[in-house]
Coordinates of N, CA and C in Angstrom, one line a residue:
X640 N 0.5 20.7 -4.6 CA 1.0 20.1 -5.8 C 1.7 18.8 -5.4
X641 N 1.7 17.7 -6.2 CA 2.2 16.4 -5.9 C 3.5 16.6 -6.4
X642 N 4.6 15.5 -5.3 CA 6.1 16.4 -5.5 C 6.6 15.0 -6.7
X643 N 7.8 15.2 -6.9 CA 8.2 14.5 -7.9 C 9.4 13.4 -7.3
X644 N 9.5 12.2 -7.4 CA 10.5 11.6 -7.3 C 12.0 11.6 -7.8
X645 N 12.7 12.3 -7.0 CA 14.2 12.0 -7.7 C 15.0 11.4 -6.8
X646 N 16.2 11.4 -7.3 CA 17.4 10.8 -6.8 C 18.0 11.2 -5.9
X647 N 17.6 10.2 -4.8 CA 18.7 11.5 -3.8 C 17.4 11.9 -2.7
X648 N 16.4 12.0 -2.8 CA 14.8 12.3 -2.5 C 13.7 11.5 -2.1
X649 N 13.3 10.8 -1.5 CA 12.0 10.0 -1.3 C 11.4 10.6 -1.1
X650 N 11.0 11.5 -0.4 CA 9.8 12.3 -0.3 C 8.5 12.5 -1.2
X651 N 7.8 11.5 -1.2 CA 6.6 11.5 -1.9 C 5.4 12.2 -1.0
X652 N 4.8 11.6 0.3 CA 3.9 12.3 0.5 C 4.2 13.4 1.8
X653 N 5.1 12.9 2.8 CA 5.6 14.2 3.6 C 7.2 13.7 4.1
X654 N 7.8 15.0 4.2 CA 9.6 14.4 4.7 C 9.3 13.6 5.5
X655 N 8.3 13.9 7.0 CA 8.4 13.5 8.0 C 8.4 11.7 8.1
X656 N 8.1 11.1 6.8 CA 8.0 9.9 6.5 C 8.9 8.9 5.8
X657 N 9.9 10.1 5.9 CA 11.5 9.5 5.1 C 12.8 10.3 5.9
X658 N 13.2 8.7 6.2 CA 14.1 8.8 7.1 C 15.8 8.2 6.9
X659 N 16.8 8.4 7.5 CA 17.7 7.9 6.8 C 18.5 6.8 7.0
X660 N 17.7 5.7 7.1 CA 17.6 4.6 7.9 C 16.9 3.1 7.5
X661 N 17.1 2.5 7.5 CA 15.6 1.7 7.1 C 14.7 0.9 8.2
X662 N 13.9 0.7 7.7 CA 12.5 1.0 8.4 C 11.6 -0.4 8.2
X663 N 11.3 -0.9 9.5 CA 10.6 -1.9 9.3 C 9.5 -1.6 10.1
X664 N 8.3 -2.1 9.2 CA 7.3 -2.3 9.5 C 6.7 -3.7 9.7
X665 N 5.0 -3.3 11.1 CA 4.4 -4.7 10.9 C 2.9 -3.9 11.0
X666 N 2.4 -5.0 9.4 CA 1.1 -4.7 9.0 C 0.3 -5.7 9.9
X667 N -0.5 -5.6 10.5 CA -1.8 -6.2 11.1 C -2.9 -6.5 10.4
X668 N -3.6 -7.9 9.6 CA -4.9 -7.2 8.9 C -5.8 -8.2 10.2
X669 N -6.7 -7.4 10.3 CA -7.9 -8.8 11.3 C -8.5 -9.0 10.2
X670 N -8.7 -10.3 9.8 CA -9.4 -10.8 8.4 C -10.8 -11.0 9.1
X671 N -10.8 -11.2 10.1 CA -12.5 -11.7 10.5 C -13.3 -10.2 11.0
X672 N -12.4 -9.1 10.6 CA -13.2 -7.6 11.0 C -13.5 -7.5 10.1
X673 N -14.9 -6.8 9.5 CA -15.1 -6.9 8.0 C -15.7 -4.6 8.4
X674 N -15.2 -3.8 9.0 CA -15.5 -2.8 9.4 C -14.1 -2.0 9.8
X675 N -14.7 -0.8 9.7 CA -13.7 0.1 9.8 C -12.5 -0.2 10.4
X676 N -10.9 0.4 10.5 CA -10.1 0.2 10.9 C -9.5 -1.4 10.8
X677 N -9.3 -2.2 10.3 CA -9.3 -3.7 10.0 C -7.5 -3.7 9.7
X678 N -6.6 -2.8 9.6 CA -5.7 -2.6 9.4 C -4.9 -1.9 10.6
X679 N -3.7 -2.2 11.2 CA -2.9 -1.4 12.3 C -1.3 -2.0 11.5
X680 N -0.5 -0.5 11.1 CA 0.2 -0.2 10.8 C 1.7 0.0 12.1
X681 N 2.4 -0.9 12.4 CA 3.4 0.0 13.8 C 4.7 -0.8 13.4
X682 N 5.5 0.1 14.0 CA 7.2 -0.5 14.2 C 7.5 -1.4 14.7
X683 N 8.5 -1.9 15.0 CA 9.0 -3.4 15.4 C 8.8 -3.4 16.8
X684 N 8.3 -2.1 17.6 CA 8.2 -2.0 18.7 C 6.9 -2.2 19.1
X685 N 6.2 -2.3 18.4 CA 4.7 -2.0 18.2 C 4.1 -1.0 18.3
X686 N 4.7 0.3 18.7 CA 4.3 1.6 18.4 C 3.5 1.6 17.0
X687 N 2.1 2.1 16.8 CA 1.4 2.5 16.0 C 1.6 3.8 15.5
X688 N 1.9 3.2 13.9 CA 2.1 4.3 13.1 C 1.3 4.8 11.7
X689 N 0.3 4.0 11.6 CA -0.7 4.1 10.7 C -2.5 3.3 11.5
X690 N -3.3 3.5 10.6 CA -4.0 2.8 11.0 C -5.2 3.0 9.4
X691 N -6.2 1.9 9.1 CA -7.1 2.8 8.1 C -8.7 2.7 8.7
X692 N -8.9 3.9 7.5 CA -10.8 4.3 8.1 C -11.3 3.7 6.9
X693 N -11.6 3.0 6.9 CA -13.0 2.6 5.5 C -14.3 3.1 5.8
X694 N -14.9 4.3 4.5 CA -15.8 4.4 4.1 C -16.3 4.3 2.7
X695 N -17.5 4.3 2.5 CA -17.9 4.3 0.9 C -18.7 5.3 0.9
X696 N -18.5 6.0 -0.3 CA -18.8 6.8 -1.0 C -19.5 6.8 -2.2
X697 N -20.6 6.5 -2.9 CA -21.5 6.6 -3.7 C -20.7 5.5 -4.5
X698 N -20.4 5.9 -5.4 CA -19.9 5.0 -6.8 C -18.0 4.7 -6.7
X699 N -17.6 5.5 -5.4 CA -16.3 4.9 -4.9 C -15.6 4.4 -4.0
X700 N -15.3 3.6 -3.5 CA -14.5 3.1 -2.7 C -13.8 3.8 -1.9
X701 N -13.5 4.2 -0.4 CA -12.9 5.5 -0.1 C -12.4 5.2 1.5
X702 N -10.9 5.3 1.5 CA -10.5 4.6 2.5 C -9.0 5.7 2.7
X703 N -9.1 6.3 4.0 CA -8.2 7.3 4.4 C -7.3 6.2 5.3
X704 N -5.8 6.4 5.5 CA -4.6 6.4 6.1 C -4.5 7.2 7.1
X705 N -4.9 6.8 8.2 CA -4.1 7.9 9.3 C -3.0 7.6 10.0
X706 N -2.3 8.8 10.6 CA -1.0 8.4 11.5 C -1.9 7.6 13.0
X707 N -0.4 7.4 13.5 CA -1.2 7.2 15.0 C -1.6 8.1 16.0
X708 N -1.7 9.4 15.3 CA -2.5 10.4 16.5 C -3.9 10.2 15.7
X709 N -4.6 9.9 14.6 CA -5.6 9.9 14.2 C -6.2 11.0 13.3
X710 N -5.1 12.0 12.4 CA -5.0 12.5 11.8 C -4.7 12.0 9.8
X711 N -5.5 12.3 9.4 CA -5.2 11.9 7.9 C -4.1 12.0 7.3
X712 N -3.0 11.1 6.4 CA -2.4 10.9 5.9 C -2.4 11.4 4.3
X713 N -3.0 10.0 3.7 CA -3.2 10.1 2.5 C -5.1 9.2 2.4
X714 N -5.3 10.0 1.7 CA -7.0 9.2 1.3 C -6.8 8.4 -0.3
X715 N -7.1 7.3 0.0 CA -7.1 6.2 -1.1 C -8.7 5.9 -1.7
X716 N -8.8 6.1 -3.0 CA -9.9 6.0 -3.7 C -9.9 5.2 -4.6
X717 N -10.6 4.5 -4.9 CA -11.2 3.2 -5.9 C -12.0 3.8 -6.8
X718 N -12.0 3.7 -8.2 CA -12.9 3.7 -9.1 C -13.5 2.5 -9.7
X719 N -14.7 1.9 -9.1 CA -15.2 1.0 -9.1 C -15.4 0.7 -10.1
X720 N -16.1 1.5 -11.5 CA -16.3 0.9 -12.5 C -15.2 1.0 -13.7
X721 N -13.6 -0.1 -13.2 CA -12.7 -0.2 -13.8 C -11.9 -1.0 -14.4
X722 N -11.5 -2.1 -15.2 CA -11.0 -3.0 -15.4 C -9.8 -3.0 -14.5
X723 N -8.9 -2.2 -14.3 CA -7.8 -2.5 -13.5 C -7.6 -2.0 -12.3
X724 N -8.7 -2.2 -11.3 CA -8.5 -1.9 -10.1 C -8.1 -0.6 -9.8
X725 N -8.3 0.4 -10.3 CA -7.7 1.7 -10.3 C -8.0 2.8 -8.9
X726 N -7.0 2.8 -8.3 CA -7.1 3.6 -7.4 C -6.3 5.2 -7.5
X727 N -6.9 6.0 -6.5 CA -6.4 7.4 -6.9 C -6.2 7.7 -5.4
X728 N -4.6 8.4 -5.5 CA -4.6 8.5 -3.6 C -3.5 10.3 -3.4
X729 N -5.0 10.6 -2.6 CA -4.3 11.9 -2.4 C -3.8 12.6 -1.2
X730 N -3.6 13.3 -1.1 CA -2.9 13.9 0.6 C -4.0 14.2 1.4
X731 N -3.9 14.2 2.5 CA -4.4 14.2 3.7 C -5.7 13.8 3.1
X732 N -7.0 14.4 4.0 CA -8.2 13.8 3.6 C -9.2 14.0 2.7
X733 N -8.1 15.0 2.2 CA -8.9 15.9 0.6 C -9.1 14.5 -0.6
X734 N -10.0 14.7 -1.9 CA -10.2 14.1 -3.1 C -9.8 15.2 -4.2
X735 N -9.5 16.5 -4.0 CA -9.6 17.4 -5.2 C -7.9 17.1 -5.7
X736 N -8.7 17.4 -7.3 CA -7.1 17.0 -8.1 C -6.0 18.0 -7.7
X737 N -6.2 18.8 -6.6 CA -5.0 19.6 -6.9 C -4.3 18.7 -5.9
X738 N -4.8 17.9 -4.7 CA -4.1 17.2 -3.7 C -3.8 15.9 -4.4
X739 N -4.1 15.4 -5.9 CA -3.5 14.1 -5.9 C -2.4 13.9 -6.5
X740 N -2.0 12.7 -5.6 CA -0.3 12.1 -5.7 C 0.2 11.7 -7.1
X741 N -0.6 10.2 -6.9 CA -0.2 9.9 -7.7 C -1.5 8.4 -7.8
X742 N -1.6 8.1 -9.0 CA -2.4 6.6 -9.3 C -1.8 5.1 -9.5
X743 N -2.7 4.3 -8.4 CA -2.2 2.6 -8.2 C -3.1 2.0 -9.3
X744 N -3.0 1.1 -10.4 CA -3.3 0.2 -10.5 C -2.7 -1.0 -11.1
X745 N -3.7 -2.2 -11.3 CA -3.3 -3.7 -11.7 C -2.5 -3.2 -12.8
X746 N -1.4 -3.9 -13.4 CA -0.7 -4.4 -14.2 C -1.4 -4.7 -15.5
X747 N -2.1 -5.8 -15.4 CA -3.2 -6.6 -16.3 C -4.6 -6.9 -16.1
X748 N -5.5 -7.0 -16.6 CA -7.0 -7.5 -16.1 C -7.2 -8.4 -16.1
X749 N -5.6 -9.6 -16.4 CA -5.7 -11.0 -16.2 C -4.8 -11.3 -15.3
X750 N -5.6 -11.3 -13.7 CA -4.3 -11.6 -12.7 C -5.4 -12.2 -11.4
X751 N -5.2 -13.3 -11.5 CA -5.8 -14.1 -10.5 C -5.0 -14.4 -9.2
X752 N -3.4 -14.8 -9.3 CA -2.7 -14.6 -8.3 C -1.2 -13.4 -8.7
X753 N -0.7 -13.6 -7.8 CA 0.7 -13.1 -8.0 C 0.1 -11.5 -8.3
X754 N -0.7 -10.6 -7.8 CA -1.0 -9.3 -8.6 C 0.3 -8.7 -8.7
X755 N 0.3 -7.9 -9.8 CA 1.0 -6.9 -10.0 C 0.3 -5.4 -10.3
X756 N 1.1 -4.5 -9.8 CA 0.5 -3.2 -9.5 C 1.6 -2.1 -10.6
X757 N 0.9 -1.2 -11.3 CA 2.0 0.1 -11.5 C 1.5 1.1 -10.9
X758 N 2.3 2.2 -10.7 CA 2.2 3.2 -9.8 C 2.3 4.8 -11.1
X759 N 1.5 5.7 -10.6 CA 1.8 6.8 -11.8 C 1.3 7.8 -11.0
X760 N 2.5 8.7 -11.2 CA 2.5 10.1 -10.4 C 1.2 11.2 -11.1
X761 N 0.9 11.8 -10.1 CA -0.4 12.5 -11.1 C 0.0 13.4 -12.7
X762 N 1.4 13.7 -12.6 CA 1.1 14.5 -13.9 C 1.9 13.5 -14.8
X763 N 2.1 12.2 -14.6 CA 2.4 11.1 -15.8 C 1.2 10.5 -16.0
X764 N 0.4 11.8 -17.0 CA -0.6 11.4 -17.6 C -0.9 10.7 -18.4
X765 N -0.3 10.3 -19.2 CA 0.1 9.4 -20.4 C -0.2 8.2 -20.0
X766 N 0.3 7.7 -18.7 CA 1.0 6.3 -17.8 C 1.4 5.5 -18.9
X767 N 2.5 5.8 -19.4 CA 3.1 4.8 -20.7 C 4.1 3.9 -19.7
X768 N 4.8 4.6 -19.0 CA 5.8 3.9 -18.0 C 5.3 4.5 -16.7
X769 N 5.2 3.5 -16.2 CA 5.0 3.8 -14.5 C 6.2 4.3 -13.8
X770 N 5.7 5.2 -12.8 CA 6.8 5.9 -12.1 C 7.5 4.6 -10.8
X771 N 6.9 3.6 -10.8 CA 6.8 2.6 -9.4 C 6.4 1.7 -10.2
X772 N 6.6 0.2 -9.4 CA 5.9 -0.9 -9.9 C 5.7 -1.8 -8.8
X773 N 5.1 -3.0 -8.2 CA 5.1 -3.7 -7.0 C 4.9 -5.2 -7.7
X774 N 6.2 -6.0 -7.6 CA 6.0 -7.1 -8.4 C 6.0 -8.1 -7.3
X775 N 5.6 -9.5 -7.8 CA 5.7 -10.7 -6.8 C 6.8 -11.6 -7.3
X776 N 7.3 -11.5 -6.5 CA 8.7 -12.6 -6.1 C 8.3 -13.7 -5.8
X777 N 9.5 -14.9 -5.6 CA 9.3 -16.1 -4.9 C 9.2 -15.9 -3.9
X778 N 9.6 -14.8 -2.7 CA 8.9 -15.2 -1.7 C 8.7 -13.7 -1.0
X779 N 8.3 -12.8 -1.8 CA 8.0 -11.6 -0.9 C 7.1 -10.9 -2.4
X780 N 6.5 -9.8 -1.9 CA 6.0 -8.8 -2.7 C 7.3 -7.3 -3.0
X781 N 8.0 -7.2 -4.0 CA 8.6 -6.1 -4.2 C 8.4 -4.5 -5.0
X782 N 9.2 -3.7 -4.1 CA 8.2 -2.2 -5.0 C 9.8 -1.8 -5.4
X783 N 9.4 -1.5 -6.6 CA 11.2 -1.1 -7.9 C 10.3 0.8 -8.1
X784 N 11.5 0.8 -8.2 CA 11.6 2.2 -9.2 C 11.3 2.4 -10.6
X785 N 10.6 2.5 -10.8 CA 10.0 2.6 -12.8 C 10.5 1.3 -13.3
X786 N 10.8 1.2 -14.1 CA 11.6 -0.4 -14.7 C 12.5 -0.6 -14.2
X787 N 13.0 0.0 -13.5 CA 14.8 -0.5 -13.0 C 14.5 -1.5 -12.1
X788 N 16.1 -2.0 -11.6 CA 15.9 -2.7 -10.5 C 16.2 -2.4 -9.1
X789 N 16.0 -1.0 -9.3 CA 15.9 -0.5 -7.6 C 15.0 -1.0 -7.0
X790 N 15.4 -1.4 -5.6 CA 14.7 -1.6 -4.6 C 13.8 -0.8 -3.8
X791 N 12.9 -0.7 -3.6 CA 12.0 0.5 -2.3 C 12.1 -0.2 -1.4
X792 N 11.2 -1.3 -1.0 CA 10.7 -1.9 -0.5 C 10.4 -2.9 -0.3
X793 N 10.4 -4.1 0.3 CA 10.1 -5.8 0.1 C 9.0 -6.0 1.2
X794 N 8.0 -6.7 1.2 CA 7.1 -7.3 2.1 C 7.3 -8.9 2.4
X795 N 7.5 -9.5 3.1 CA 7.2 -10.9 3.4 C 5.7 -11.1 4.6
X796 N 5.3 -12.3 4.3 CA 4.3 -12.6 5.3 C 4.5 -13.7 6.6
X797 N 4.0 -13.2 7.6 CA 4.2 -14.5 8.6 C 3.3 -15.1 9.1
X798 N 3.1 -16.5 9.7 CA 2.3 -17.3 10.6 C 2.9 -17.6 11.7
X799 N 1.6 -17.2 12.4 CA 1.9 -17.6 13.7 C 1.1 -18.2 14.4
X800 N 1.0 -19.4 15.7 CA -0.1 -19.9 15.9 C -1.0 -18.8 16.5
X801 N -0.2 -17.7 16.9 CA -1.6 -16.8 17.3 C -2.3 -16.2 16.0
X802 N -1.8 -16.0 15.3 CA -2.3 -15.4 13.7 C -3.7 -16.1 13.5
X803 N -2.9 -17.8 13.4 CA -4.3 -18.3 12.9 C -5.7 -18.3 13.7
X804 N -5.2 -18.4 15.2 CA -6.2 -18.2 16.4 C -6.9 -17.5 16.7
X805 N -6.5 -16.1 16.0 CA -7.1 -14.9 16.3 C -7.4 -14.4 15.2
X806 N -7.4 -14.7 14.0 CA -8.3 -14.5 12.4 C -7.1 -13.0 12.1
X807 N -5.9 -13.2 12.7 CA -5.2 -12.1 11.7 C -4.0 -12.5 11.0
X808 N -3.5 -11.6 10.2 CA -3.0 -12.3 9.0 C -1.2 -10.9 9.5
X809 N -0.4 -11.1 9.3 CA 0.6 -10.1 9.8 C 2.0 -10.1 8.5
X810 N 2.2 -9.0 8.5 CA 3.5 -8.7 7.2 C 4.5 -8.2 8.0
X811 N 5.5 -8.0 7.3 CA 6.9 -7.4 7.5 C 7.4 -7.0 6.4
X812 N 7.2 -5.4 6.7 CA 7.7 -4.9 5.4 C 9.1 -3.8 5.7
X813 N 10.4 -4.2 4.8 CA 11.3 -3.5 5.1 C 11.0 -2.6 4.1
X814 N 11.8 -1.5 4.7 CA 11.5 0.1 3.8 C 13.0 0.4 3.8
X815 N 13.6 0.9 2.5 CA 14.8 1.3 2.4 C 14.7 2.8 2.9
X816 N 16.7 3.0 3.2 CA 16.5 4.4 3.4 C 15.9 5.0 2.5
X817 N 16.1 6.3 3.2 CA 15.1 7.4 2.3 C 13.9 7.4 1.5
X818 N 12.9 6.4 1.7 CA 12.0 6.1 0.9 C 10.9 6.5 2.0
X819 N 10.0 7.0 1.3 CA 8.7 7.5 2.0 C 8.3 6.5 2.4
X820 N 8.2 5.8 3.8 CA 7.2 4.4 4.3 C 5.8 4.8 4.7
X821 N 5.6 6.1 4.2 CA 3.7 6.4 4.1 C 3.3 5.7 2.9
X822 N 4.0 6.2 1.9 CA 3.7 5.9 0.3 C 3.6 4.3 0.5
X823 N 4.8 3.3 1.0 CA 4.7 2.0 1.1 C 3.6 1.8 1.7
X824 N 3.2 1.8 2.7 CA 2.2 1.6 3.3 C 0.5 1.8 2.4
X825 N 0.7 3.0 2.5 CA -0.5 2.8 0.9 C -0.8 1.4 0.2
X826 N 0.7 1.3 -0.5 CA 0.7 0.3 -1.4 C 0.4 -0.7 -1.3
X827 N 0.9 -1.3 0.2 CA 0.4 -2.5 1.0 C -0.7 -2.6 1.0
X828 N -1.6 -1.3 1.6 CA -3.3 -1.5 1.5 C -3.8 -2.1 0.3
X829 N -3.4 -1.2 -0.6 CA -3.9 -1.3 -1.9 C -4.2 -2.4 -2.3
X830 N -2.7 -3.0 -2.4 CA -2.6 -4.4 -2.6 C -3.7 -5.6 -2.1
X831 N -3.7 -5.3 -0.5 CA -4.3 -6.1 0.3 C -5.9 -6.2 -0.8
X832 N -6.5 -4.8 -0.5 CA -7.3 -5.2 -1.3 C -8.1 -5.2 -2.8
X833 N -7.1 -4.8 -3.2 CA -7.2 -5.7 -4.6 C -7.6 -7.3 -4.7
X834 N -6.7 -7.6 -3.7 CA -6.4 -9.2 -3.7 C -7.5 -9.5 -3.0
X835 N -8.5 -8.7 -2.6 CA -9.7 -9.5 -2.1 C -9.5 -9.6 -0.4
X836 N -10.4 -10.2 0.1 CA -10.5 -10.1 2.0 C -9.9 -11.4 2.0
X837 N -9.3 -12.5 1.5 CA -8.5 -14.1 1.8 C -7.4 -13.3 1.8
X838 N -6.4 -13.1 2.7 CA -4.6 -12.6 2.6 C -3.9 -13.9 2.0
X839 N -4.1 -14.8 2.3 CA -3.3 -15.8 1.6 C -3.2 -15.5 0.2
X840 N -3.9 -14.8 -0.9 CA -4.1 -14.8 -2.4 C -2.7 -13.8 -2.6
X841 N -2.1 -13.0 -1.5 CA -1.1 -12.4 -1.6 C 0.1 -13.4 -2.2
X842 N 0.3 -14.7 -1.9 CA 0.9 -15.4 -2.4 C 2.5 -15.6 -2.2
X843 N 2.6 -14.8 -0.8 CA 4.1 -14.7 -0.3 C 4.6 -15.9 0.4
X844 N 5.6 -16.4 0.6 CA 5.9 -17.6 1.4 C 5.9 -17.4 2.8
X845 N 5.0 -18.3 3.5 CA 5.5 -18.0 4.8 C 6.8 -18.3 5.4
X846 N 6.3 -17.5 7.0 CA 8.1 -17.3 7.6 C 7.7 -17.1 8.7
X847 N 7.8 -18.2 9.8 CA 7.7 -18.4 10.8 C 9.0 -17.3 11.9
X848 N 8.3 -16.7 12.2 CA 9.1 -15.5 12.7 C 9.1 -15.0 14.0
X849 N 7.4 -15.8 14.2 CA 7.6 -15.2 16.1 C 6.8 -14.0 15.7
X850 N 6.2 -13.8 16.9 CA 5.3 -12.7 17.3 C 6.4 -11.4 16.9
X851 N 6.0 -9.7 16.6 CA 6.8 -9.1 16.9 C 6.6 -8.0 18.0

């Protein structure tokens, strides 16, 4: 059963991914890999802590999260024939409704830059209000709490001359305490591609920051 967000709680997809602390991440995308794994997830140390598998699946889009032992996470699913980018993401490598979380999609069906995302837990079936939201800032991508102005999460992007040299594109994403940085991490994907295989359509400022 998908657990519920409260106060006091991050734990969305496992404890083991909320910690009491905050937590930086760096996203890797290789833009010129157009195949599996195109994404590496790791700490400021560079320890790998995610990584993704892309496959397709008949009429959906189907792209599993693993940790860095190579074990499934969360599996992220696309419903291709949808106006708002709709994704459905469930625990480890299962698709049955009893393992799903919760559902990512667009905001609007009119969003060429700046995407925005809401987030809805599986049994806010209604989705009148999203349980999450992931908005664009002037210079980062941010994930709030339902309408409030809590913070989860913030992403910025960097360049670097090796970035552009080597066709990868790199984030930095801070994770507040106690907030699941599996579930962020999702969202990142998501994001990524929604916005298509050009990362720049992310639209974040760059931030010359140095290799990490």
């Amino acid at each position: 059963m998908a657990q519920s967000y409260t106060a006091g709680s991050g734990v969305i997809v496992d404890a083991r991914f909320c910690v009491k602390h905050p937590v930086e991440l760096a996203i890797v995308r290789k833009v010129m890999k157009f195949k599996a794994g195109n994404f590496a997830i790791t700490d400021v140390n560079g320890d790998l802590l995610f990584k993704v598998n892309d496959r397709l699946f008949g009429l959906h889009d189907k792209r599993i999260l693993l940790d860095g032992s190579g074990s499934p996470v969360l599996t992220l699913r696309e419903k291709i024939r949808t106006m708002h980018n709709r994704w459905k993401v469930f625990r480890g490598g299962s698709t049955e409704e009893s393992d799903h979380l919760y559902t990512v999609k667009k905001k609007s069906m009119v969003q060429f830059f700046d995407t925005k995302l809401d987030v809805f837990f599986s049994h806010n079936k209604e989705e009148k209000t999203p349980d999450f939201r992931v908005e664009c800032e002037s210079s980062a991508y941010v994930v709030y709490t339902g309408e409030s102005d809590t913070i989860l999460a913030q992403m910025n992007k960097k360049h670097t001359a090796q970035s552009v040299l080597y066709g990868k594109h790199q984030f930095l994403v801070t994770v507040n305490p106690d907030v699941d940085y599996a579930f962020i991490a999702s969202l990142i994907v998501i994001l990524d591609y929604v916005n298509g295989p050009d990362p720049t359509v992310l639209g974040v400022t760059s931030s010359l920051l140095g290799n990490f």
